[in-house]
mmCIF file with all atom_site columns, C-alpha atoms in Angstrom:
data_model
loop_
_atom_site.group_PDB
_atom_site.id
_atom_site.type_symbol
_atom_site.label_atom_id
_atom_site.label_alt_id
_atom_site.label_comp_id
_atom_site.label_asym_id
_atom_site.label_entity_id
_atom_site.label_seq_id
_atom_site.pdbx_PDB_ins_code
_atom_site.Cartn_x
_atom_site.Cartn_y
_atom_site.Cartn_z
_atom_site.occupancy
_atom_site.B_iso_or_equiv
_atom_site.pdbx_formal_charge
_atom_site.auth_seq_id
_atom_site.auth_comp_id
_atom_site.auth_asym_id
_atom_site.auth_atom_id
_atom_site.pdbx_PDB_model_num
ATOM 1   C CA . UNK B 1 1   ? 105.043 108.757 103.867 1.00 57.00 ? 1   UNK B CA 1
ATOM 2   C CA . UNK B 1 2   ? 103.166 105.263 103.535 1.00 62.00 ? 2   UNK B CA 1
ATOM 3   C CA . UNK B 1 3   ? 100.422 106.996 105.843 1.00 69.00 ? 3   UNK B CA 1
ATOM 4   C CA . UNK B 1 4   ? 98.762  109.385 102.997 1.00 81.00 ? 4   UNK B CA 1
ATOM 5   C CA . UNK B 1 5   ? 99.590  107.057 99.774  1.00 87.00 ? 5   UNK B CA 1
ATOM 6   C CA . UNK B 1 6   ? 96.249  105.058 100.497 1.00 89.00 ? 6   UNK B CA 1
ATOM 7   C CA . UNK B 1 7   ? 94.817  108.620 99.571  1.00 91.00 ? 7   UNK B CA 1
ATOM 8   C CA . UNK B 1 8   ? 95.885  108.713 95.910  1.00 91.00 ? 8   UNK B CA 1
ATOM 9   C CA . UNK B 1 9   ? 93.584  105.030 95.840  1.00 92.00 ? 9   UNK B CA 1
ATOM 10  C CA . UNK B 1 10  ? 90.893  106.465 97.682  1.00 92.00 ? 10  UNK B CA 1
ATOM 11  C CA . UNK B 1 11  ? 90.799  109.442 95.077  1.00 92.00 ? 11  UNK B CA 1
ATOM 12  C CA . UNK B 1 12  ? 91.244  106.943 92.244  1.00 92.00 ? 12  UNK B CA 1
ATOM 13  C CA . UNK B 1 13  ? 88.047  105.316 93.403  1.00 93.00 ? 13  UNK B CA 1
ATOM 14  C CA . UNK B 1 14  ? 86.116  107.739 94.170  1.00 93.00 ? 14  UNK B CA 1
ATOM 15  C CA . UNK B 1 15  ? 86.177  109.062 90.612  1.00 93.00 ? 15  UNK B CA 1
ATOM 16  C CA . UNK B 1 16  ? 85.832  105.670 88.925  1.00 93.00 ? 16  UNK B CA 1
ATOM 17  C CA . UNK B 1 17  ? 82.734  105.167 91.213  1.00 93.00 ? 17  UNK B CA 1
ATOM 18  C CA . UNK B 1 18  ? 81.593  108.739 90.160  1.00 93.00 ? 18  UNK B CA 1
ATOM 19  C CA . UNK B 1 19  ? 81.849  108.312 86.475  1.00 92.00 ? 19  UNK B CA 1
ATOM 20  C CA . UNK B 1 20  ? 79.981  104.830 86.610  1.00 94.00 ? 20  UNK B CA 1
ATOM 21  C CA . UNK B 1 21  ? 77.026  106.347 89.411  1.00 93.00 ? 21  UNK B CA 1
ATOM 22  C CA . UNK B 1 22  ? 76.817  109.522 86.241  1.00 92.00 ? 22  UNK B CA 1
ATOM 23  C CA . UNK B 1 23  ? 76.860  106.644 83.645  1.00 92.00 ? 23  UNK B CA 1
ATOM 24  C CA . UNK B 1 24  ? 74.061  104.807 85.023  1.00 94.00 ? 24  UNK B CA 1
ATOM 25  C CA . UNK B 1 25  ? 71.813  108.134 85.858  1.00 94.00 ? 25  UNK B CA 1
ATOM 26  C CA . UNK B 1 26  ? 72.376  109.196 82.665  1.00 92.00 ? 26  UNK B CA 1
ATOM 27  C CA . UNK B 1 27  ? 71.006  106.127 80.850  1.00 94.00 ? 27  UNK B CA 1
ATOM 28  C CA . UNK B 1 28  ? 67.975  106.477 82.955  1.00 93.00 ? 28  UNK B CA 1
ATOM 29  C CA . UNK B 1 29  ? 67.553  109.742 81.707  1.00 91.00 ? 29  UNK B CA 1
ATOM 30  C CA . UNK B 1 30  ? 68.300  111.390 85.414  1.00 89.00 ? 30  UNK B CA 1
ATOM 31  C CA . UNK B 1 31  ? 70.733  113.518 83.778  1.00 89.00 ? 31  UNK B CA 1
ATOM 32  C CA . UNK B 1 32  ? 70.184  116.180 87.068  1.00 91.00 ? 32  UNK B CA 1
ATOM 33  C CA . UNK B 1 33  ? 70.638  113.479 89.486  1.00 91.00 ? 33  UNK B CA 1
ATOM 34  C CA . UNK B 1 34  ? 74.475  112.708 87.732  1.00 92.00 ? 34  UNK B CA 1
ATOM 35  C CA . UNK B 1 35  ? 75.333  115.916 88.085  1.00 92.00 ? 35  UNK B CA 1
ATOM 36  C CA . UNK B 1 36  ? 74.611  116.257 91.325  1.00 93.00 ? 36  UNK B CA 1
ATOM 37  C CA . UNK B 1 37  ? 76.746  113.160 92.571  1.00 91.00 ? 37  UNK B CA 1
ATOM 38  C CA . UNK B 1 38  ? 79.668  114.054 90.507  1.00 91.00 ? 38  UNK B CA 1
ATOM 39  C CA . UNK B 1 39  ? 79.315  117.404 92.525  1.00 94.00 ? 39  UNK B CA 1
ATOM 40  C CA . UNK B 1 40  ? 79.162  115.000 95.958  1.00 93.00 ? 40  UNK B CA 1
ATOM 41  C CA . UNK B 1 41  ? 82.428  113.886 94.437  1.00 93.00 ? 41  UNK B CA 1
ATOM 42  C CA . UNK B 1 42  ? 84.150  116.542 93.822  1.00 93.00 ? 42  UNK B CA 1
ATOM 43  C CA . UNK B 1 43  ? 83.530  117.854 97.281  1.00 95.00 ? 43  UNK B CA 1
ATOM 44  C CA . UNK B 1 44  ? 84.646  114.719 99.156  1.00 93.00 ? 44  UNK B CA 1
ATOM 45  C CA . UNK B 1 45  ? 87.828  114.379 97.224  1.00 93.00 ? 45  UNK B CA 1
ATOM 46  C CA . UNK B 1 46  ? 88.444  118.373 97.655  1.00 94.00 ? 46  UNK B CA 1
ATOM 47  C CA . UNK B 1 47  ? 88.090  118.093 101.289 1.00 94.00 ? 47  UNK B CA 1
ATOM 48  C CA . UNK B 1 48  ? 91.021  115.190 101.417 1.00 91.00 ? 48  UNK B CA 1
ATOM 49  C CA . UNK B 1 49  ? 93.218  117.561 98.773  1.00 93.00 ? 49  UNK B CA 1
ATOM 50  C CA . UNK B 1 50  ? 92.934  120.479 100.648 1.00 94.00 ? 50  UNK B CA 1
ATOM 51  C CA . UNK B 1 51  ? 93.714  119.117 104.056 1.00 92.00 ? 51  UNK B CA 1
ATOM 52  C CA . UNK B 1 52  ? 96.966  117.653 102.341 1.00 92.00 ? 52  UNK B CA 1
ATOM 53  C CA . UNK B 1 53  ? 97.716  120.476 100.623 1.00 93.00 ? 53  UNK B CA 1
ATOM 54  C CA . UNK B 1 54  ? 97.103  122.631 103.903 1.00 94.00 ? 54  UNK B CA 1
ATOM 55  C CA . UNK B 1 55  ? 100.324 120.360 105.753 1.00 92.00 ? 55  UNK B CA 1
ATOM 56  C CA . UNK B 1 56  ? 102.058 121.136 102.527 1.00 92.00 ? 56  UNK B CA 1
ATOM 57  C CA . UNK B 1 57  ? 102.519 124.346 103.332 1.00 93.00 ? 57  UNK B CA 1
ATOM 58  C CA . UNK B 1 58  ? 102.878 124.103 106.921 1.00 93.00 ? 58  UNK B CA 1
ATOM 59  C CA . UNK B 1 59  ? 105.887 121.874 106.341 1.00 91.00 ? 59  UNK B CA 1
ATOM 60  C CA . UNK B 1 60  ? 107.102 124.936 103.345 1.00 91.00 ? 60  UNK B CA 1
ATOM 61  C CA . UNK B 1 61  ? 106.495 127.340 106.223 1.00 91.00 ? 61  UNK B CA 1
ATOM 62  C CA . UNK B 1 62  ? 108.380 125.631 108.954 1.00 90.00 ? 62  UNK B CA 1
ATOM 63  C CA . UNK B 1 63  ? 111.432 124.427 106.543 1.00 90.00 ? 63  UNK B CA 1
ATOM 64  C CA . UNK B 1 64  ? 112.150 127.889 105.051 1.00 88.00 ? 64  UNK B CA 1
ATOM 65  C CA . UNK B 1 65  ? 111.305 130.424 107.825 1.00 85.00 ? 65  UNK B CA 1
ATOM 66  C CA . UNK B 1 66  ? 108.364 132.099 105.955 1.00 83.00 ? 66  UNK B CA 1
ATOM 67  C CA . UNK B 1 67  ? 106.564 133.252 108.428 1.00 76.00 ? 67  UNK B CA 1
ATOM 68  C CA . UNK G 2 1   ? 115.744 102.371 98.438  1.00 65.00 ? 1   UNK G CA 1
ATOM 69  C CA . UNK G 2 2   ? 113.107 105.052 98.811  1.00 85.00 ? 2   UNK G CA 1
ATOM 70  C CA . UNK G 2 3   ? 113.765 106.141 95.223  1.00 91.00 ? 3   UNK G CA 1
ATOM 71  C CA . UNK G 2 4   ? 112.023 103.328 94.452  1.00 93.00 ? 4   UNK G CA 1
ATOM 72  C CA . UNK G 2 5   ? 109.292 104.018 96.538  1.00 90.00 ? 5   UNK G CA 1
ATOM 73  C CA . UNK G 2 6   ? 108.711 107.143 94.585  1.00 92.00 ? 6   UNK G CA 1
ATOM 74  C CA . UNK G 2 7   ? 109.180 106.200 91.169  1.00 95.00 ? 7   UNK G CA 1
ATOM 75  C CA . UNK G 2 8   ? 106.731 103.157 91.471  1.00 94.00 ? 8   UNK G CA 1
ATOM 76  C CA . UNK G 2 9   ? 104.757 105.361 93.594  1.00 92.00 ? 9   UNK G CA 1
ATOM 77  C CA . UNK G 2 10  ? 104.067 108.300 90.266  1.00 94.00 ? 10  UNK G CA 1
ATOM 78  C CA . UNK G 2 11  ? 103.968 105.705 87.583  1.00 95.00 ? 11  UNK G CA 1
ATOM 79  C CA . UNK G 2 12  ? 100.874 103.951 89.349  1.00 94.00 ? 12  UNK G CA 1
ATOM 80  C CA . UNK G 2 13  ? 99.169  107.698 89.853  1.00 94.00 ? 13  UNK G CA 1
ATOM 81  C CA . UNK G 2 14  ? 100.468 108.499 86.373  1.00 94.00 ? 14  UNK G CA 1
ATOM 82  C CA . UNK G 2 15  ? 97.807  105.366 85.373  1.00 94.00 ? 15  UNK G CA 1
ATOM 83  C CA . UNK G 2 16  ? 95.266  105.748 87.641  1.00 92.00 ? 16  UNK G CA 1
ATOM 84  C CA . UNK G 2 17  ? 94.986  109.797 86.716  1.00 92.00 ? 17  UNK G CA 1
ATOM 85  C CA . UNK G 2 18  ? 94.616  108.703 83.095  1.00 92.00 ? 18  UNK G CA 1
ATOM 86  C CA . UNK G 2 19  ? 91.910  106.233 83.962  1.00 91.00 ? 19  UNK G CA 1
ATOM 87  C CA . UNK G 2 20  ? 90.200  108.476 85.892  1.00 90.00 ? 20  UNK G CA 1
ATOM 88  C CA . UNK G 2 21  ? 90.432  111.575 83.343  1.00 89.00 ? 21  UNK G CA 1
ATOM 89  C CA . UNK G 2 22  ? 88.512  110.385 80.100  1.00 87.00 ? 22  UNK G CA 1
ATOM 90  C CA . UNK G 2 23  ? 85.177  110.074 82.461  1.00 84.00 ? 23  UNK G CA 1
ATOM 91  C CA . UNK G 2 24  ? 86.138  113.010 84.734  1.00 86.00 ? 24  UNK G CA 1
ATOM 92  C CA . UNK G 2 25  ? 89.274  115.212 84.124  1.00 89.00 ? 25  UNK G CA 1
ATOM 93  C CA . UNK G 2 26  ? 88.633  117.159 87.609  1.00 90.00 ? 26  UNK G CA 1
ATOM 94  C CA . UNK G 2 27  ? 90.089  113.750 89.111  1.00 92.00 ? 27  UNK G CA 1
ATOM 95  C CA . UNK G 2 28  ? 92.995  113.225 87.228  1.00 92.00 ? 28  UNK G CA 1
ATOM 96  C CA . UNK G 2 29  ? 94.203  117.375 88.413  1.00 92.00 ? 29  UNK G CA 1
ATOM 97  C CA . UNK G 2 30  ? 93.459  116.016 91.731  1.00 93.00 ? 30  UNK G CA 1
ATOM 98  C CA . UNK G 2 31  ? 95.515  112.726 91.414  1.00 93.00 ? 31  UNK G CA 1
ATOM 99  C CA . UNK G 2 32  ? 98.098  114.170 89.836  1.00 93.00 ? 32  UNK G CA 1
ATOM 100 C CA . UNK G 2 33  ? 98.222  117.371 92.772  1.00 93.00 ? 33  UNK G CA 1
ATOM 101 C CA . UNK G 2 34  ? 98.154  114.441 95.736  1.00 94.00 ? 34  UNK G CA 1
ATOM 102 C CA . UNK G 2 35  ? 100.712 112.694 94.464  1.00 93.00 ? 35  UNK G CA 1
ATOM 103 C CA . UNK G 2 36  ? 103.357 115.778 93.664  1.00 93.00 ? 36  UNK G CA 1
ATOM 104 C CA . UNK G 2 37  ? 102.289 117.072 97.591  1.00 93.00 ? 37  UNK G CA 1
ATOM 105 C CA . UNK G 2 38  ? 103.093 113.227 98.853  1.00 92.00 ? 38  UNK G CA 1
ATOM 106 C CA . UNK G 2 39  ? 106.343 112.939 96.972  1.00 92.00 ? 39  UNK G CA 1
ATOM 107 C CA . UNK G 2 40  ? 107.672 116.543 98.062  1.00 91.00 ? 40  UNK G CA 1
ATOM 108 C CA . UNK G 2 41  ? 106.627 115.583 101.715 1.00 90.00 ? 41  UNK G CA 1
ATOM 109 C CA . UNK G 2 42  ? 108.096 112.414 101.586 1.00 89.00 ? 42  UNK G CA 1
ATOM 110 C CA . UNK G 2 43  ? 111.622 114.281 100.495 1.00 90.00 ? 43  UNK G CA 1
ATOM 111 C CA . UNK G 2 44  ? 110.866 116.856 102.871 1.00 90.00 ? 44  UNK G CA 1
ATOM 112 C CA . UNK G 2 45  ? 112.512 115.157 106.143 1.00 88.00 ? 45  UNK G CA 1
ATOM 113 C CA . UNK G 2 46  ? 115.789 115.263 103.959 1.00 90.00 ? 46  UNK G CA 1
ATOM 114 C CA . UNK G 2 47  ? 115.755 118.632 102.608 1.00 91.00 ? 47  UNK G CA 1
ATOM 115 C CA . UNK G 2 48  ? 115.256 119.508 105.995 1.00 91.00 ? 48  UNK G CA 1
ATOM 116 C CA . UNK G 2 49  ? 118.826 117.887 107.433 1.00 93.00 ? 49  UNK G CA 1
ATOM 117 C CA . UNK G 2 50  ? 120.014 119.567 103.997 1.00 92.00 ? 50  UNK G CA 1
ATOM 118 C CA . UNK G 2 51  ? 119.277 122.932 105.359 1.00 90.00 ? 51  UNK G CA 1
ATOM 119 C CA . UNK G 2 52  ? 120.550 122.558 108.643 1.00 90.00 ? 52  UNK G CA 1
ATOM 120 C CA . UNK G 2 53  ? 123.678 121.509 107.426 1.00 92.00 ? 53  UNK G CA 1
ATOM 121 C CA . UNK G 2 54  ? 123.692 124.788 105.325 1.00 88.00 ? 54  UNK G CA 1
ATOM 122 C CA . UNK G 2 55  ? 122.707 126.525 108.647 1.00 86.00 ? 55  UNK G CA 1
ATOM 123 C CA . UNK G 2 56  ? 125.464 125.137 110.370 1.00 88.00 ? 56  UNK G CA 1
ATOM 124 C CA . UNK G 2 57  ? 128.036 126.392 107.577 1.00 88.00 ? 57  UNK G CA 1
ATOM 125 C CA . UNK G 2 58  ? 126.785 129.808 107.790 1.00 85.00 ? 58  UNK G CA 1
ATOM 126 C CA . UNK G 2 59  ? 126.929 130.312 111.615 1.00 85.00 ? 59  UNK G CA 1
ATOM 127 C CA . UNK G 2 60  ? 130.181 129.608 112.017 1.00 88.00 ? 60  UNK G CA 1
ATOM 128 C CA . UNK G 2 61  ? 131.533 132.126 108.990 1.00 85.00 ? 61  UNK G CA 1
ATOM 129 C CA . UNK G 2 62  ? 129.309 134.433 111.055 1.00 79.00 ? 62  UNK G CA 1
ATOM 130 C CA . UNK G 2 63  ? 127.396 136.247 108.016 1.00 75.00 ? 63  UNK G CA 1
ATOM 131 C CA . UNK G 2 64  ? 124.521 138.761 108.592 1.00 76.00 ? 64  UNK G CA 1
ATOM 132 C CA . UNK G 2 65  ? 121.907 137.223 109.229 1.00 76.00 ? 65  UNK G CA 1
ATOM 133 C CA . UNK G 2 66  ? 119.180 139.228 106.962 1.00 79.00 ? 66  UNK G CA 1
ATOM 134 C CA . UNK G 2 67  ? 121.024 137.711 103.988 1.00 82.00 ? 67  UNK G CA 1
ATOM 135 C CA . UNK G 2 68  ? 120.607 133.818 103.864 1.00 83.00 ? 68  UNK G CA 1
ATOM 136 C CA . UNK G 2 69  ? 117.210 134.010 105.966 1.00 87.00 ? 69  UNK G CA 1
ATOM 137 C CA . UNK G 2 70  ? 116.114 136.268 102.963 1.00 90.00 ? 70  UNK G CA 1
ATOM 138 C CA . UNK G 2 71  ? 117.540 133.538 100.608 1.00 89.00 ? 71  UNK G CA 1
ATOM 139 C CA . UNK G 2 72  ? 115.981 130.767 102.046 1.00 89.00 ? 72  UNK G CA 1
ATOM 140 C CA . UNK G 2 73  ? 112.397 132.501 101.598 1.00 92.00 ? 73  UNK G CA 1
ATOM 141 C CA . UNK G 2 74  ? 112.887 133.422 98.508  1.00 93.00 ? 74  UNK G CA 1
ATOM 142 C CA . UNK G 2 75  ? 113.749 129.861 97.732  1.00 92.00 ? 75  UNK G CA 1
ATOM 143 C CA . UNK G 2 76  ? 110.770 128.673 99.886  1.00 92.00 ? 76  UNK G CA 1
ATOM 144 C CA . UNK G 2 77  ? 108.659 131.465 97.573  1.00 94.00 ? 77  UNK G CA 1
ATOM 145 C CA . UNK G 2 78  ? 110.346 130.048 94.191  1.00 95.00 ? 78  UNK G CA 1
ATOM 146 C CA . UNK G 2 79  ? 109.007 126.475 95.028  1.00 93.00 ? 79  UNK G CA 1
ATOM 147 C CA . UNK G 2 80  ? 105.688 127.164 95.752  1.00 93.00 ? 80  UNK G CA 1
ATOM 148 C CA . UNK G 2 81  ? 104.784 128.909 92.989  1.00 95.00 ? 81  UNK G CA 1
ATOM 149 C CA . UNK G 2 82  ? 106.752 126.798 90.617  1.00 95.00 ? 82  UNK G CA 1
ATOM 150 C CA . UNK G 2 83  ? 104.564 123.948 92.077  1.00 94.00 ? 83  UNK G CA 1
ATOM 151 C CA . UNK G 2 84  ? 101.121 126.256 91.901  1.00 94.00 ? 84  UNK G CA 1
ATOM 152 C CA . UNK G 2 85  ? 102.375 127.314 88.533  1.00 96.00 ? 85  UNK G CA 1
ATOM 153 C CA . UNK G 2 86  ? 102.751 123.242 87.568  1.00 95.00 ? 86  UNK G CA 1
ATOM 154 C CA . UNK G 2 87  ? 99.692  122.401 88.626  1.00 93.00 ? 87  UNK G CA 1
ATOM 155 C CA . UNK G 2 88  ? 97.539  124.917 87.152  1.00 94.00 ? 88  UNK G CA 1
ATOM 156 C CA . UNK G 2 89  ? 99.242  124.515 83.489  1.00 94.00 ? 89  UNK G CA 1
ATOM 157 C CA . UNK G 2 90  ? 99.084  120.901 84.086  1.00 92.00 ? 90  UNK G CA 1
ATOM 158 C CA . UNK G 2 91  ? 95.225  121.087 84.453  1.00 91.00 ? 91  UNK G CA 1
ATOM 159 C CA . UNK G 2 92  ? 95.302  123.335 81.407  1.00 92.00 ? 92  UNK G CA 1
ATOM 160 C CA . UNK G 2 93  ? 95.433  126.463 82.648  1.00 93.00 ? 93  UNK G CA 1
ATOM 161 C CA . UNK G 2 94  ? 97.988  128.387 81.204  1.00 96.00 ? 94  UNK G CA 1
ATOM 162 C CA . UNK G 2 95  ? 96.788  132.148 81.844  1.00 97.00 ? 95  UNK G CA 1
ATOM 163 C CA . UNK G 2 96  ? 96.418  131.210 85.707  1.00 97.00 ? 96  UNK G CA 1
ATOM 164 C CA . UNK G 2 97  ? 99.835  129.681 85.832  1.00 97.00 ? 97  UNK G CA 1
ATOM 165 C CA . UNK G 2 98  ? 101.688 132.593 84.377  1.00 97.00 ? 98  UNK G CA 1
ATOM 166 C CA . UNK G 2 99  ? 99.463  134.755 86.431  1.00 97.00 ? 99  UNK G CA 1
ATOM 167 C CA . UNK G 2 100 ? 101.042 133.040 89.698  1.00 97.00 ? 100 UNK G CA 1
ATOM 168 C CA . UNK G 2 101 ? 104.610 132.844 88.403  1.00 96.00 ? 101 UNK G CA 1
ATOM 169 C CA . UNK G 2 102 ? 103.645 136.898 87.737  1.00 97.00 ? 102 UNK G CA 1
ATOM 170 C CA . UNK G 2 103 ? 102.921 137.220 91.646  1.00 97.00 ? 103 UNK G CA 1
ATOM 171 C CA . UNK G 2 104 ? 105.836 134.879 92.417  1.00 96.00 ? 104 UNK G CA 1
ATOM 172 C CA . UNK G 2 105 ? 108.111 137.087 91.106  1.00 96.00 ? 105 UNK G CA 1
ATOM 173 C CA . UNK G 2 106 ? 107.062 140.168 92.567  1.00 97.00 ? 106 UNK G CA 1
ATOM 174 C CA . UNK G 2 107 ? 107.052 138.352 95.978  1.00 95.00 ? 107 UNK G CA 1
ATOM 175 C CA . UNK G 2 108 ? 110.794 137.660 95.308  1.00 95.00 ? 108 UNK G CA 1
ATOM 176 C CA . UNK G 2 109 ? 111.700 140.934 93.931  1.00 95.00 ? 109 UNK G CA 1
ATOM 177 C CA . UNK G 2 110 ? 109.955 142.689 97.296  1.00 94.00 ? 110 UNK G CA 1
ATOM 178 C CA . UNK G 2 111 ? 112.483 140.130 99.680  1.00 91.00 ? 111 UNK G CA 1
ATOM 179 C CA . UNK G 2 112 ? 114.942 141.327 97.423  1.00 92.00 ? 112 UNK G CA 1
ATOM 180 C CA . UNK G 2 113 ? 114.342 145.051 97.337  1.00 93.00 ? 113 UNK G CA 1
ATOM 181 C CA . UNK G 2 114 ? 116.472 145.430 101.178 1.00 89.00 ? 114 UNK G CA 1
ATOM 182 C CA . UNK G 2 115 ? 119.667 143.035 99.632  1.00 89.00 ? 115 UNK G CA 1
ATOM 183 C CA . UNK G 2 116 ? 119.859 145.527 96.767  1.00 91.00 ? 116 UNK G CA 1
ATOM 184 C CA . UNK G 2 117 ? 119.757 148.731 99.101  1.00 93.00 ? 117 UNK G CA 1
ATOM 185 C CA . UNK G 2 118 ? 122.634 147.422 101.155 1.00 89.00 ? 118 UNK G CA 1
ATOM 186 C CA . UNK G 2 119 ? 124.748 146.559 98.173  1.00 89.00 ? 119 UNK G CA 1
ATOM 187 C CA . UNK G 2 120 ? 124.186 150.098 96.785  1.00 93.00 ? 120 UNK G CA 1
ATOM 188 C CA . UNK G 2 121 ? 125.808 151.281 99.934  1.00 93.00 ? 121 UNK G CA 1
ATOM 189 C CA . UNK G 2 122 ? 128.395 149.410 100.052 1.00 90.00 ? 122 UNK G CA 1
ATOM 190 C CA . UNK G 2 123 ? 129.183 150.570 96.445  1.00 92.00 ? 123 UNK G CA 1
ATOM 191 C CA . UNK G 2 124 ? 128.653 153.857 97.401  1.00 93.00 ? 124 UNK G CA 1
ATOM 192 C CA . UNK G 2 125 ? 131.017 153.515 100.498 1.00 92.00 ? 125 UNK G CA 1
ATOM 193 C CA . UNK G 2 126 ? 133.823 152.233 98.500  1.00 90.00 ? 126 UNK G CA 1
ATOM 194 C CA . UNK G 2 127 ? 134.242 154.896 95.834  1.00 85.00 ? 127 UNK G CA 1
ATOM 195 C CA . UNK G 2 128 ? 135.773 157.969 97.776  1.00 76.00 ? 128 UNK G CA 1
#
């Protein structure tokens, strides 16, 4: 379990950092530019949920014979 | 204990989600998903020896075996979508939620479906 708990951090991060990068764009009046790396964000942090959510259901699969 | 683990575990995502969601609410669904998939891994190991032990019982009274390998994916079917179901009307959505408890249900009812044709049979078999 201890392996994927630095993940929750990571994703914690990666939206603080996202929010401050679209705070600082915005006040330079590059409102385009702050949407486009909250986008990058949202990508990354979907690519890390959606390989954990991917061994979630392998391990529902295995466990309770749905095949 | 690993109770611990856990609790400490959601009330520090249970924070950082709320930090994260004034500036960007996207990250606090995504917070809030990773930590519910960690969690349910984490018990996983033990629901596993759980169901063997159920296995074990059901061998040895020799029961069909359609009936509790139908059971166990229907409860397999009834978690999912309760925790699809969670996660959407946690996020806010409540039309997609119900919409995926909708198609849980039918899922269960279709496992269901060959249960219900053997009881009728045996009903029928019994009254002369």
């Amino acid at each position: 379990m201890g392996t994927n708990v630095d993940l929750i951090f990571r994703i914690a991060i990666i939206g603080i950092l996202v929010s401050i990068i679209n705070r600082v764009l915005v006040s330079a009046g590059r409102e385009e530019q702050a949407m486009m790396t909250s986008l990058v964000g949202i990508i990354i942090v979907l690519m890390m949920v959606i390989e954990l959510v991917n061994s979630l259901f392998e391990t529902i699969k295995t466990m309770f014979m749905l095949y | 204990m690993d109770i611990f683990q856990i609790v400490a575990l959601g009330l520090v995502a249970t924070i950082l989600s709320l930090l994260v969601k004034e500036d960007r609410p996207e990250f606090g669904v995504y917070i809030a998903l990773v930590t519910g998939i960690i969690i349910f891994i984490f018990v996983a190991t033990k629901l596993q020896a759980i169901l063997d032990v159920l296995n074990q019982m059901i061998t040895r009274i020799n029961i069909d075996n359609i009936y509790y390998s139908t059971l166990f994916k229907i409860i397999g079917i009834a978690y999912i979508t309760e925790f699809g179901a969670q996660a959407c009307r946690d996020a806010g959505e409540k039309v997609i939620a119900s919409k995926i408890e909708f198609a849980g249900k039918i899922f269960i009812m279709v496992m269901a479906v060959p249960i219900l044709i053997s009881l009728m049979d045996l009903m029928i078999n019994m009254v002369p």
